[in-house]
Amino acid sequence: QVQLVESGGGSVQLGGSLRLSCTASGSFSSIVTMGWYRQAPGFQRELVATITSGDRTNYADSVKGRFTISRDHAKNTVYLQMNSLKPDDAAVHYCYADVVIAGFQYGYWGQGTQVTVSS
């Protein structure tokens, strides 16, 4: 069983900052990719940012230059520093991880954390 536990969501004013954290725990041999996705009401879940085991990062165009994804491999934790937040950033943010168990790769999701941006 693999669990992803997120924290750091909340309400912030326009232009403010938040830092999300997500820690993976359970029985797995390694984590390949970790990332963040978000889903606003009435919209599909979309990629925000991902980071590989080699710390290669990928960002959605809408967050480039404002968000930074990072990873602490020893703690199985991924972070998302969100700066200059806009109303369009308001959504439930989900952590995702590709983990290796017995030689196979599986994807897991966190429960989601709400980000609210007020003007």
PDB file of C-alpha atoms in Angstrom:
ATOM      1  CA  GLN A   1       0.000   0.000   0.000  1.00  0.00           C
ATOM      2  CA  VAL A   2       1.293   3.415  -0.980  1.00  0.00           C
ATOM      3  CA  GLN A   3       0.022   6.646   0.505  1.00  0.00           C
ATOM      4  CA  LEU A   4       0.596  10.223  -0.595  1.00  0.00           C
ATOM      5  CA  VAL A   5      -0.106  12.822   2.052  1.00  0.00           C
ATOM      6  CA  GLU A   6      -0.346  16.446   0.961  1.00  0.00           C
ATOM      7  CA  SER A   7      -0.174  19.611   3.015  1.00  0.00           C
ATOM      8  CA  GLY A   8       0.212  23.342   2.569  1.00  0.00           C
ATOM      9  CA  GLY A   9      -2.953  24.320   0.766  1.00  0.00           C
ATOM     10  CA  GLY A  10      -5.107  27.178   1.912  1.00  0.00           C
ATOM     11  CA  SER A  11      -6.390  30.617   1.057  1.00  0.00           C
ATOM     12  CA  VAL A  12      -4.129  33.412  -0.152  1.00  0.00           C
ATOM     13  CA  GLN A  13      -4.602  36.858  -1.635  1.00  0.00           C
ATOM     14  CA  LEU A  14      -3.918  37.684  -5.253  1.00  0.00           C
ATOM     15  CA  GLY A  15      -0.177  37.787  -5.815  1.00  0.00           C
ATOM     16  CA  GLY A  16       0.580  35.787  -2.701  1.00  0.00           C
ATOM     17  CA  SER A  17       2.519  32.566  -2.228  1.00  0.00           C
ATOM     18  CA  LEU A  18       1.916  29.061  -0.969  1.00  0.00           C
ATOM     19  CA  ARG A  19       4.117  25.999  -0.631  1.00  0.00           C
ATOM     20  CA  LEU A  20       2.620  22.558  -1.072  1.00  0.00           C
ATOM     21  CA  SER A  21       4.263  19.402   0.223  1.00  0.00           C
ATOM     22  CA  CYS A  22       3.565  15.752  -0.487  1.00  0.00           C
ATOM     23  CA  THR A  23       5.207  12.753   1.170  1.00  0.00           C
ATOM     24  CA  ALA A  24       4.992   9.208  -0.117  1.00  0.00           C
ATOM     25  CA  SER A  25       5.024   6.282   2.266  1.00  0.00           C
ATOM     26  CA  GLY A  26       4.494   2.544   2.021  1.00  0.00           C
ATOM     27  CA  SER A  27       6.122  -0.461   0.407  1.00  0.00           C
ATOM     28  CA  PHE A  28       7.934   0.483  -2.762  1.00  0.00           C
ATOM     29  CA  SER A  29      11.506   0.214  -3.930  1.00  0.00           C
ATOM     30  CA  SER A  30      11.784   3.597  -5.607  1.00  0.00           C
ATOM     31  CA  ILE A  31       9.885   6.581  -6.936  1.00  0.00           C
ATOM     32  CA  VAL A  32      10.277   7.436 -10.595  1.00  0.00           C
ATOM     33  CA  THR A  33       8.358  10.667 -11.115  1.00  0.00           C
ATOM     34  CA  MET A  34       6.481  12.905  -8.720  1.00  0.00           C
ATOM     35  CA  GLY A  35       4.268  15.762  -9.674  1.00  0.00           C
ATOM     36  CA  TRP A  36       1.371  18.060  -9.075  1.00  0.00           C
ATOM     37  CA  TYR A  37      -1.891  18.295 -10.960  1.00  0.00           C
ATOM     38  CA  ARG A  38      -4.901  20.494 -10.319  1.00  0.00           C
ATOM     39  CA  GLN A  39      -8.603  20.462 -11.002  1.00  0.00           C
ATOM     40  CA  ALA A  40     -10.943  23.417 -10.804  1.00  0.00           C
ATOM     41  CA  PRO A  41     -14.744  22.961 -10.712  1.00  0.00           C
ATOM     42  CA  GLY A  42     -16.095  22.155 -14.161  1.00  0.00           C
ATOM     43  CA  PHE A  43     -12.645  21.523 -15.616  1.00  0.00           C
ATOM     44  CA  GLN A  44     -10.524  18.448 -16.244  1.00  0.00           C
ATOM     45  CA  ARG A  45      -7.539  17.645 -14.098  1.00  0.00           C
ATOM     46  CA  GLU A  46      -4.452  19.255 -15.603  1.00  0.00           C
ATOM     47  CA  LEU A  47      -0.727  18.972 -15.149  1.00  0.00           C
ATOM     48  CA  VAL A  48       0.982  21.667 -13.118  1.00  0.00           C
ATOM     49  CA  ALA A  49       4.541  20.349 -12.809  1.00  0.00           C
ATOM     50  CA  THR A  50       6.494  17.120 -12.625  1.00  0.00           C
ATOM     51  CA  ILE A  51       9.980  16.140 -11.505  1.00  0.00           C
ATOM     52  CA  THR A  52      11.825  12.941 -12.348  1.00  0.00           C
ATOM     53  CA  SER A  53      14.177  10.830 -10.274  1.00  0.00           C
ATOM     54  CA  GLY A  54      16.985  12.739 -11.991  1.00  0.00           C
ATOM     55  CA  ASP A  55      15.411  16.089 -11.010  1.00  0.00           C
ATOM     56  CA  ARG A  56      14.339  16.916 -14.543  1.00  0.00           C
ATOM     57  CA  THR A  57      11.375  19.240 -14.317  1.00  0.00           C
ATOM     58  CA  ASN A  58       8.411  20.000 -16.551  1.00  0.00           C
ATOM     59  CA  TYR A  59       5.893  22.809 -16.099  1.00  0.00           C
ATOM     60  CA  ALA A  60       2.590  23.821 -17.575  1.00  0.00           C
ATOM     61  CA  ASP A  61       3.006  27.003 -19.605  1.00  0.00           C
ATOM     62  CA  SER A  62       0.555  28.796 -17.322  1.00  0.00           C
ATOM     63  CA  VAL A  63       2.829  28.411 -14.263  1.00  0.00           C
ATOM     64  CA  LYS A  64       6.301  28.779 -15.782  1.00  0.00           C
ATOM     65  CA  GLY A  65       8.305  31.444 -14.012  1.00  0.00           C
ATOM     66  CA  ARG A  66       5.928  31.495 -11.027  1.00  0.00           C
ATOM     67  CA  PHE A  67       5.975  27.941  -9.661  1.00  0.00           C
ATOM     68  CA  THR A  68       8.951  25.785  -8.708  1.00  0.00           C
ATOM     69  CA  ILE A  69       8.826  22.059  -8.132  1.00  0.00           C
ATOM     70  CA  SER A  70      11.517  20.368  -6.075  1.00  0.00           C
ATOM     71  CA  ARG A  71      12.108  17.030  -4.441  1.00  0.00           C
ATOM     72  CA  ASP A  72      13.780  15.602  -1.371  1.00  0.00           C
ATOM     73  CA  HIS A  73      14.657  12.061  -2.427  1.00  0.00           C
ATOM     74  CA  ALA A  74      15.689  10.961   1.059  1.00  0.00           C
ATOM     75  CA  LYS A  75      12.301  11.992   2.449  1.00  0.00           C
ATOM     76  CA  ASN A  76      10.219  10.800  -0.554  1.00  0.00           C
ATOM     77  CA  THR A  77       8.766  14.291  -0.603  1.00  0.00           C
ATOM     78  CA  VAL A  78       7.906  16.678  -3.406  1.00  0.00           C
ATOM     79  CA  TYR A  79       7.309  20.397  -2.984  1.00  0.00           C
ATOM     80  CA  LEU A  80       5.563  23.007  -5.075  1.00  0.00           C
ATOM     81  CA  GLN A  81       6.442  26.611  -4.365  1.00  0.00           C
ATOM     82  CA  MET A  82       3.724  28.786  -5.864  1.00  0.00           C
ATOM     83  CA  ASN A  83       4.377  32.516  -6.196  1.00  0.00           C
ATOM     84  CA  SER A  84       2.423  35.358  -7.777  1.00  0.00           C
ATOM     85  CA  LEU A  85      -0.781  33.406  -7.427  1.00  0.00           C
ATOM     86  CA  LYS A  86      -3.681  34.300  -9.695  1.00  0.00           C
ATOM     87  CA  PRO A  87      -7.416  33.497  -9.512  1.00  0.00           C
ATOM     88  CA  ASP A  88      -6.882  30.912 -12.279  1.00  0.00           C
ATOM     89  CA  ASP A  89      -4.595  28.989  -9.935  1.00  0.00           C
ATOM     90  CA  ALA A  90      -7.484  28.264  -7.560  1.00  0.00           C
ATOM     91  CA  ALA A  91      -8.198  24.532  -7.644  1.00  0.00           C
ATOM     92  CA  VAL A  92      -7.798  21.299  -5.777  1.00  0.00           C
ATOM     93  CA  HIS A  93      -4.142  20.372  -6.191  1.00  0.00           C
ATOM     94  CA  TYR A  94      -3.285  16.674  -6.324  1.00  0.00           C
ATOM     95  CA  CYS A  95       0.061  15.039  -5.744  1.00  0.00           C
ATOM     96  CA  TYR A  96       1.026  12.172  -8.049  1.00  0.00           C
ATOM     97  CA  ALA A  97       3.796   9.616  -7.859  1.00  0.00           C
ATOM     98  CA  ASP A  98       5.001   6.793 -10.093  1.00  0.00           C
ATOM     99  CA  VAL A  99       6.476   4.166  -7.804  1.00  0.00           C
ATOM    100  CA  VAL A 100       8.242   0.871  -8.456  1.00  0.00           C
ATOM    101  CA  ILE A 101       6.942  -2.210  -6.654  1.00  0.00           C
ATOM    102  CA  ALA A 102       8.418  -5.633  -7.396  1.00  0.00           C
ATOM    103  CA  GLY A 103       9.767  -4.415 -10.714  1.00  0.00           C
ATOM    104  CA  PHE A 104       6.537  -2.864 -11.940  1.00  0.00           C
ATOM    105  CA  GLN A 105       5.571   0.787 -12.054  1.00  0.00           C
ATOM    106  CA  TYR A 106       2.326   2.031 -10.516  1.00  0.00           C
ATOM    107  CA  GLY A 107       0.733   5.466 -10.280  1.00  0.00           C
ATOM    108  CA  TYR A 108      -0.761   6.855  -7.089  1.00  0.00           C
ATOM    109  CA  TRP A 109      -2.681  10.016  -6.235  1.00  0.00           C
ATOM    110  CA  GLY A 110      -2.977  12.010  -3.073  1.00  0.00           C
ATOM    111  CA  GLN A 111      -6.308  13.092  -1.649  1.00  0.00           C
ATOM    112  CA  GLY A 112      -5.943  16.668  -2.862  1.00  0.00           C
ATOM    113  CA  THR A 113      -5.463  19.990  -1.143  1.00  0.00           C
ATOM    114  CA  GLN A 114      -7.494  23.111  -1.859  1.00  0.00           C
ATOM    115  CA  VAL A 115      -5.841  26.301  -3.050  1.00  0.00           C
ATOM    116  CA  THR A 116      -8.011  29.424  -2.987  1.00  0.00           C
ATOM    117  CA  VAL A 117      -6.929  32.806  -4.368  1.00  0.00           C
ATOM    118  CA  SER A 118      -8.909  35.876  -3.417  1.00  0.00           C
ATOM    119  CA  SER A 119      -8.715  39.274  -5.061  1.00  0.00           C
TER     120      SER A 119
END
